[in-house]
Amino acid sequence: MLDKVEEYIEEVKKATANTANELEEYRQKFIGRKNVITDLFSEFKNVPNDMKKEFGLKLNELKTIAQDKFNELIDVAGDQGGAEGDSQIDLTLPPVPNELGSLHPITITQNRIIEIFERLGFSVQDGPEIEDDWHNFTALNFPENHPAREMQDTFFIERNPDQLLRTHTSNVQIRMMEHGKPPFRSIMPGRVYRNEAISARAHCFFHQVEGLYVDRNVSFKDLKQTLYHFSKELFGKDTQIRFRPSYFPFTEPSAEIDISCFICKGKGCKVCKHTGWVEIAGSGMVDPNVLANCGIDPEEYTGFAFGMGIERIAMLKYAIDDLRLFSENDVRFLRQFKGVI
Ligand code: PHE
């Protein structure tokens, strides 16, 4: 009988299983509920006493190597064989949860900006990204061949130079005013394109939110108060704002808007380049020519407009120092933005 055990040990050592069937055969013979090893154990009582020890040891050895071998074979042949609860897969384990996606930081920032303006009664307007010269430039008081057009490096469509990728969402202001009647109180979030070399600070596409408010008696103080409220909502109630004179063809007067640096509270740090202020938007009173171009009487109506880069706001809020991260789709970057700002 000892010989039988030795024989099985040899057989186990040599065993291979390349298919699920072969694995199952092995399993039934050496591991399953009624296997050859248990049969041998039940013979134990018939073994002469002086042989019991040796036989027992050998039999246990067989049992161990049979199990070890089985584990090895599973790795090779896969675990398709064991249907009888000897399977190595524990079906009672909870599944690995699917990871939930998260909103893109640009979407989170855009949603927050929309939320603040919606509470002030601004609606959200959308418009085309492929635009004609009139809506992107001419109606906005950019004179033909005027160097002001070069302020924004434009991608023109080769087959039709009258078509271009919009350089700002101001085109939506024109479309709105052309097709409607004042009052207008809207913001226009969207993607814009500029032919710029890609770097940590500039990209060939980015996102903007522009705003337009046209009605009777809209004045510069409405612009100031609206942007002041917005800045405090987004960056904290202690935020101060200042207006710096600037130039845009479509607004007169024009101003650049700075907020007091919310990181150092105006003391000076890396983010504000030690000035205590960071620029967040361009703005101004809508130029009378722009209103007239859209069929609105500038004697009767006035308006203000502003525009800001969403990437810029997100970079300030989240202390991100490279613009390229927003469009590289690296999930290690993206999955950090779970909440709202
Ligand atoms: N359209 C301007 C830009 O893209 C931003 C702006 C909008 C400035 C409205 C003033 C008023 O730079």
Coordinates of C-alpha atoms and ligand atoms in Angstrom, one line a residue:
M1 CA 0.0 0.0 0.0
L2 CA 3.0 2.2 0.7
D3 CA 3.9 1.6 -2.9
K4 CA 0.6 2.9 -4.0
V5 CA 1.1 6.1 -2.1
E6 CA 4.6 6.5 -3.6
E7 CA 3.1 6.0 -7.1
Y8 CA 0.5 8.7 -6.5
I9 CA 3.2 11.1 -5.3
E10 CA 5.1 10.5 -8.5
E11 CA 1.9 11.0 -10.5
V12 CA 1.1 14.2 -8.7
K13 CA 4.6 15.6 -9.3
K14 CA 4.3 14.9 -13.0
A15 CA 0.7 16.1 -13.4
T16 CA 0.0 18.8 -15.9
A17 CA -3.3 20.4 -16.9
N18 CA -3.5 22.6 -20.0
T19 CA -7.3 22.6 -20.3
A20 CA -10.1 23.0 -17.9
N21 CA -11.1 19.4 -18.5
E22 CA -7.7 18.1 -17.5
L23 CA -7.7 20.3 -14.4
E24 CA -11.1 18.9 -13.5
E25 CA -9.9 15.3 -13.9
Y26 CA -7.0 16.0 -11.6
R27 CA -9.3 17.7 -9.1
Q28 CA -11.7 14.8 -9.0
K29 CA -8.9 12.3 -8.6
F30 CA -6.9 14.0 -5.8
I31 CA -8.9 16.9 -4.4
G32 CA -12.6 16.3 -4.8
R33 CA -14.9 15.0 -2.2
K34 CA -14.3 11.3 -3.0
N35 CA -10.7 11.2 -4.0
V36 CA -8.0 8.5 -4.0
I37 CA -6.3 10.0 -1.0
T38 CA -9.4 9.8 1.2
D39 CA -9.8 6.2 0.0
L40 CA -6.2 5.5 1.2
F41 CA -7.0 7.2 4.5
S42 CA -9.9 4.9 5.0
E43 CA -7.5 1.9 4.5
F44 CA -5.4 3.2 7.4
K45 CA -7.0 0.9 9.8
N46 CA -5.8 -2.2 7.9
V47 CA -2.2 -1.1 7.9
P48 CA -0.1 -3.2 10.3
N49 CA 0.7 -1.2 13.5
D50 CA 4.5 -1.0 12.9
M51 CA 3.9 0.5 9.4
K52 CA 1.2 3.0 10.5
K53 CA 3.6 5.8 11.3
E54 CA 5.5 5.7 8.0
F55 CA 2.3 5.2 6.0
G56 CA 0.6 8.1 7.8
L57 CA 3.6 10.5 7.1
K58 CA 3.7 9.5 3.4
L59 CA 0.0 9.9 3.0
N60 CA 0.0 13.4 4.5
E61 CA 2.9 14.3 2.2
L62 CA 0.8 13.1 -0.7
K63 CA -2.1 15.2 0.5
T64 CA 0.0 18.3 0.8
I65 CA 1.7 18.1 -2.5
A66 CA -1.6 17.2 -4.3
Q67 CA -3.1 20.4 -3.0
D68 CA 0.0 22.5 -3.8
K69 CA 0.1 21.0 -7.3
F70 CA -3.6 21.8 -7.7
N71 CA -3.0 25.5 -6.8
E72 CA -0.2 25.6 -9.3
L73 CA -2.3 24.0 -12.1
I74 CA -5.1 26.5 -11.5
D75 CA -2.7 29.3 -12.4
V76 CA -1.9 27.6 -15.6
A77 CA -5.3 26.3 -16.8
G78 CA -7.5 29.0 -15.2
D79 CA -10.1 28.3 -12.7
Q80 CA -12.7 26.9 -15.0
G81 CA -12.6 23.5 -13.6
G82 CA -13.8 23.6 -10.0
A83 CA -17.5 23.8 -9.9
E84 CA -18.0 22.1 -6.6
G85 CA -17.1 24.7 -4.1
D86 CA -13.4 23.9 -4.2
S87 CA -13.0 26.9 -6.6
Q88 CA -10.3 29.4 -5.7
I89 CA -12.6 32.3 -6.4
D90 CA -14.6 33.4 -3.3
L91 CA -17.9 34.5 -4.8
T92 CA -19.0 35.9 -1.5
L93 CA -16.4 38.7 -1.6
P94 CA -17.9 42.2 -2.2
P95 CA -17.1 43.4 -5.7
V96 CA -14.5 46.1 -6.3
P97 CA -16.6 49.2 -6.5
N98 CA -16.6 51.1 -9.8
E99 CA -14.9 54.5 -9.4
L100 CA -17.3 57.4 -10.0
G101 CA -16.1 60.0 -12.4
S102 CA -15.9 63.7 -11.4
L103 CA -16.6 67.0 -13.1
H104 CA -13.8 68.7 -14.9
P105 CA -12.4 71.6 -12.9
I106 CA -13.4 73.9 -15.8
T107 CA -17.0 72.7 -15.6
I108 CA -17.0 73.1 -11.8
T109 CA -15.7 76.7 -12.1
Q110 CA -18.0 77.5 -15.0
N111 CA -21.0 76.2 -13.1
R112 CA -20.1 78.3 -10.0
I113 CA -19.8 81.4 -12.1
I114 CA -23.2 80.7 -13.8
E115 CA -24.8 80.2 -10.4
I116 CA -23.6 83.6 -9.1
F117 CA -24.9 85.5 -12.1
E118 CA -28.1 83.5 -12.4
R119 CA -29.0 84.8 -8.9
L120 CA -28.5 88.3 -10.2
G121 CA -31.0 87.6 -12.9
F122 CA -28.6 86.9 -15.8
S123 CA -29.7 84.2 -18.2
V124 CA -27.2 81.8 -20.0
Q125 CA -26.8 82.2 -23.8
D126 CA -24.9 79.9 -26.2
G127 CA -23.6 80.6 -29.7
P128 CA -21.5 79.1 -32.5
E129 CA -17.8 78.4 -32.2
I130 CA -17.3 78.7 -35.9
E131 CA -18.2 82.3 -36.6
D132 CA -18.1 84.9 -39.4
D133 CA -16.0 88.0 -39.4
W134 CA -19.1 90.2 -38.7
H135 CA -20.1 88.6 -35.4
N136 CA -16.5 88.1 -34.1
F137 CA -15.0 91.4 -35.2
T138 CA -16.8 93.9 -37.4
A139 CA -20.0 94.3 -35.4
L140 CA -17.9 94.6 -32.3
N141 CA -16.3 97.8 -33.7
F142 CA -13.1 96.3 -34.9
P143 CA -12.5 98.4 -38.1
E144 CA -11.5 96.5 -41.2
N145 CA -7.7 96.0 -41.3
H146 CA -7.4 97.8 -38.0
P147 CA -4.5 96.6 -35.9
A148 CA -6.9 95.9 -33.0
R149 CA -7.7 92.7 -34.8
E150 CA -4.3 91.5 -34.1
M151 CA -4.9 91.7 -30.4
Q152 CA -6.3 88.3 -30.8
D153 CA -4.5 85.9 -33.0
T154 CA -7.2 84.3 -35.1
F155 CA -7.6 80.9 -36.7
F156 CA -9.2 81.5 -40.1
I157 CA -10.9 78.7 -42.0
E158 CA -8.8 78.2 -45.1
R159 CA -11.5 77.6 -47.6
N160 CA -13.4 80.7 -46.6
P161 CA -11.5 83.5 -44.8
D162 CA -14.8 85.1 -43.8
Q163 CA -15.2 82.1 -41.4
L164 CA -13.0 81.7 -38.3
L165 CA -12.9 80.1 -34.9
R166 CA -14.3 82.6 -32.5
T167 CA -11.7 84.4 -30.4
H168 CA -14.1 85.4 -27.7
T169 CA -17.7 84.7 -26.8
S170 CA -18.6 88.3 -27.6
N171 CA -20.1 86.9 -30.8
V172 CA -23.0 85.7 -28.7
Q173 CA -23.6 89.2 -27.5
I174 CA -24.0 90.4 -31.1
R175 CA -26.3 87.5 -32.0
M176 CA -28.4 88.2 -29.0
M177 CA -28.8 91.9 -29.7
E178 CA -29.4 91.4 -33.4
H179 CA -32.3 89.1 -32.8
G180 CA -33.9 90.5 -29.7
K181 CA -35.1 93.6 -28.0
P182 CA -33.6 95.2 -24.9
P183 CA -33.4 94.7 -22.0
F184 CA -30.6 92.0 -22.2
R185 CA -29.1 90.5 -19.2
S186 CA -27.1 87.4 -20.0
I187 CA -23.8 85.6 -19.6
M188 CA -22.2 83.6 -22.4
P189 CA -19.9 80.8 -21.3
G190 CA -18.0 78.9 -24.0
R191 CA -14.9 77.7 -25.7
V192 CA -12.8 80.2 -27.7
Y193 CA -9.7 79.8 -29.9
R194 CA -6.5 81.8 -30.4
N195 CA -3.5 81.0 -32.5
E196 CA -1.0 81.1 -29.7
A197 CA 2.0 78.9 -28.9
I198 CA 1.0 76.4 -26.2
S199 CA 2.8 77.0 -22.8
A200 CA 2.0 77.0 -19.1
R201 CA 0.3 80.3 -19.5
A202 CA -1.3 80.2 -22.9
H203 CA -3.2 77.7 -25.0
C204 CA -4.7 77.6 -28.5
F205 CA -8.2 77.1 -26.9
F206 CA -9.7 78.1 -23.6
H207 CA -13.0 79.0 -22.0
Q208 CA -14.6 82.3 -21.3
V209 CA -17.6 83.7 -19.6
E210 CA -18.7 87.0 -21.0
G211 CA -21.6 89.1 -19.6
L212 CA -23.9 91.7 -21.2
Y213 CA -26.4 94.0 -19.6
V214 CA -28.3 96.5 -21.8
D215 CA -31.2 98.6 -20.7
R216 CA -32.2 102.1 -20.2
N217 CA -30.0 103.9 -17.6
V218 CA -27.4 101.2 -17.2
S219 CA -24.3 103.0 -15.9
F220 CA -20.7 102.3 -14.9
K221 CA -21.8 102.0 -11.3
D222 CA -24.0 99.0 -12.2
L223 CA -20.9 97.4 -13.8
K224 CA -18.9 98.1 -10.7
Q225 CA -21.4 96.8 -8.2
T226 CA -22.2 93.6 -10.3
L227 CA -18.5 92.7 -10.6
Y228 CA -17.9 93.6 -6.9
H229 CA -20.7 91.3 -5.8
F230 CA -19.4 88.5 -8.1
S231 CA -15.8 88.8 -6.8
K232 CA -16.9 88.6 -3.2
E233 CA -19.2 85.6 -3.9
L234 CA -16.4 83.7 -5.7
F235 CA -13.3 84.7 -3.8
G236 CA -14.6 85.6 -0.3
K237 CA -16.4 88.5 1.3
D238 CA -13.3 90.5 2.2
T239 CA -12.3 90.7 -1.5
Q240 CA -11.6 94.2 -2.8
I241 CA -11.8 95.1 -6.5
R242 CA -10.1 97.9 -8.5
F243 CA -10.6 99.0 -12.1
R244 CA -7.7 99.9 -14.3
P245 CA -8.3 102.0 -17.5
S246 CA -7.9 99.8 -20.5
Y247 CA -8.8 99.5 -24.2
F248 CA -11.2 97.2 -26.0
P249 CA -12.7 98.2 -29.4
F250 CA -16.2 97.2 -28.3
T251 CA -16.4 99.1 -25.0
E252 CA -15.9 102.8 -24.1
P253 CA -14.7 103.5 -21.4
S254 CA -12.9 100.1 -20.8
A255 CA -11.4 98.8 -17.7
E256 CA -9.4 95.8 -16.5
I257 CA -10.7 94.4 -13.2
D258 CA -8.3 93.3 -10.5
I259 CA -9.2 91.7 -7.2
S260 CA -7.2 91.9 -4.0
C261 CA -5.1 88.7 -3.8
F262 CA -7.2 86.2 -1.8
I263 CA -4.1 84.2 -1.0
C264 CA -2.0 86.8 0.8
K265 CA -4.9 89.3 1.4
G266 CA -3.0 92.0 -0.4
K267 CA 0.3 91.6 1.4
G268 CA 2.1 90.3 -1.7
C269 CA 2.9 86.7 -2.7
K270 CA 3.9 84.5 -5.7
V271 CA 0.4 84.3 -7.1
C272 CA -0.1 88.1 -7.3
K273 CA 3.6 88.6 -8.2
H274 CA 4.0 90.7 -5.0
T275 CA 1.5 93.4 -6.2
G276 CA -1.3 92.4 -3.9
W277 CA -3.7 92.3 -6.9
V278 CA -4.7 89.7 -9.5
E279 CA -6.4 90.5 -12.8
I280 CA -9.6 88.5 -13.4
A281 CA -11.6 90.3 -16.2
G282 CA -11.9 92.9 -18.9
S283 CA -15.0 95.1 -18.9
G284 CA -16.5 98.4 -20.0
M285 CA -19.6 100.3 -21.2
V286 CA -20.8 98.9 -24.5
D287 CA -19.6 101.2 -27.3
P288 CA -22.5 103.1 -28.9
N289 CA -21.3 101.8 -32.3
V290 CA -21.8 98.2 -31.2
L291 CA -25.4 98.9 -30.1
A292 CA -26.1 100.7 -33.4
N293 CA -24.6 97.8 -35.4
C294 CA -27.2 95.6 -33.8
G295 CA -30.1 97.9 -34.4
I296 CA -30.3 99.3 -30.9
D297 CA -30.7 103.0 -30.4
P298 CA -27.6 104.1 -28.4
E299 CA -29.5 107.3 -27.4
E300 CA -32.1 105.3 -25.6
Y301 CA -30.1 102.3 -24.3
T302 CA -26.8 101.9 -22.6
G303 CA -25.1 98.7 -21.4
F304 CA -22.0 97.2 -19.8
A305 CA -20.1 94.1 -20.8
F306 CA -17.3 92.0 -19.2
G307 CA -15.4 88.9 -20.0
M308 CA -13.2 86.6 -18.1
G309 CA -11.2 83.4 -18.7
I310 CA -12.5 80.4 -16.8
E311 CA -9.1 78.6 -16.8
R312 CA -7.6 81.7 -15.2
I313 CA -10.2 81.7 -12.4
A314 CA -9.8 78.0 -11.9
M315 CA -6.0 78.4 -11.7
L316 CA -6.4 81.0 -9.1
K317 CA -9.0 79.1 -7.1
Y318 CA -7.2 75.8 -7.1
A319 CA -3.6 77.1 -7.2
I320 CA -2.8 75.4 -10.5
D321 CA 0.3 76.7 -12.3
D322 CA 0.1 75.1 -15.7
L323 CA -2.7 75.7 -18.1
R324 CA -1.9 72.6 -20.1
L325 CA -3.1 70.3 -17.3
F326 CA -6.7 71.2 -18.1
S327 CA -6.6 69.6 -21.5
E328 CA -4.2 66.7 -21.0
N329 CA -6.9 64.4 -19.5
D330 CA -4.6 62.9 -16.9
V331 CA -7.0 61.2 -14.5
R332 CA -4.6 61.7 -11.6
F333 CA -5.1 65.4 -12.1
L334 CA -8.8 65.3 -12.9
R335 CA -9.9 63.1 -10.0
Q336 CA -8.7 65.6 -7.5
F337 CA -11.7 67.9 -8.2
K338 CA -14.6 66.2 -6.6
G339 CA -16.4 69.1 -4.9
V340 CA -17.7 72.5 -5.7
I341 CA -15.7 75.6 -5.2
Ligands
PHE1 N1 -13.9 90.0 -25.4 C1 -12.8 90.4 -24.5 C2 -11.7 89.4 -24.7 O1 -11.9 88.3 -25.2 C3 -13.2 90.4 -23.1 C4 -14.2 91.6 -22.8 C5 -15.5 91.4 -22.9 C6 -13.7 92.8 -22.5 C7 -16.4 92.4 -22.7 C8 -14.6 93.8 -22.2 C9 -15.9 93.6 -22.3 O2 -10.6 89.6 -24.3

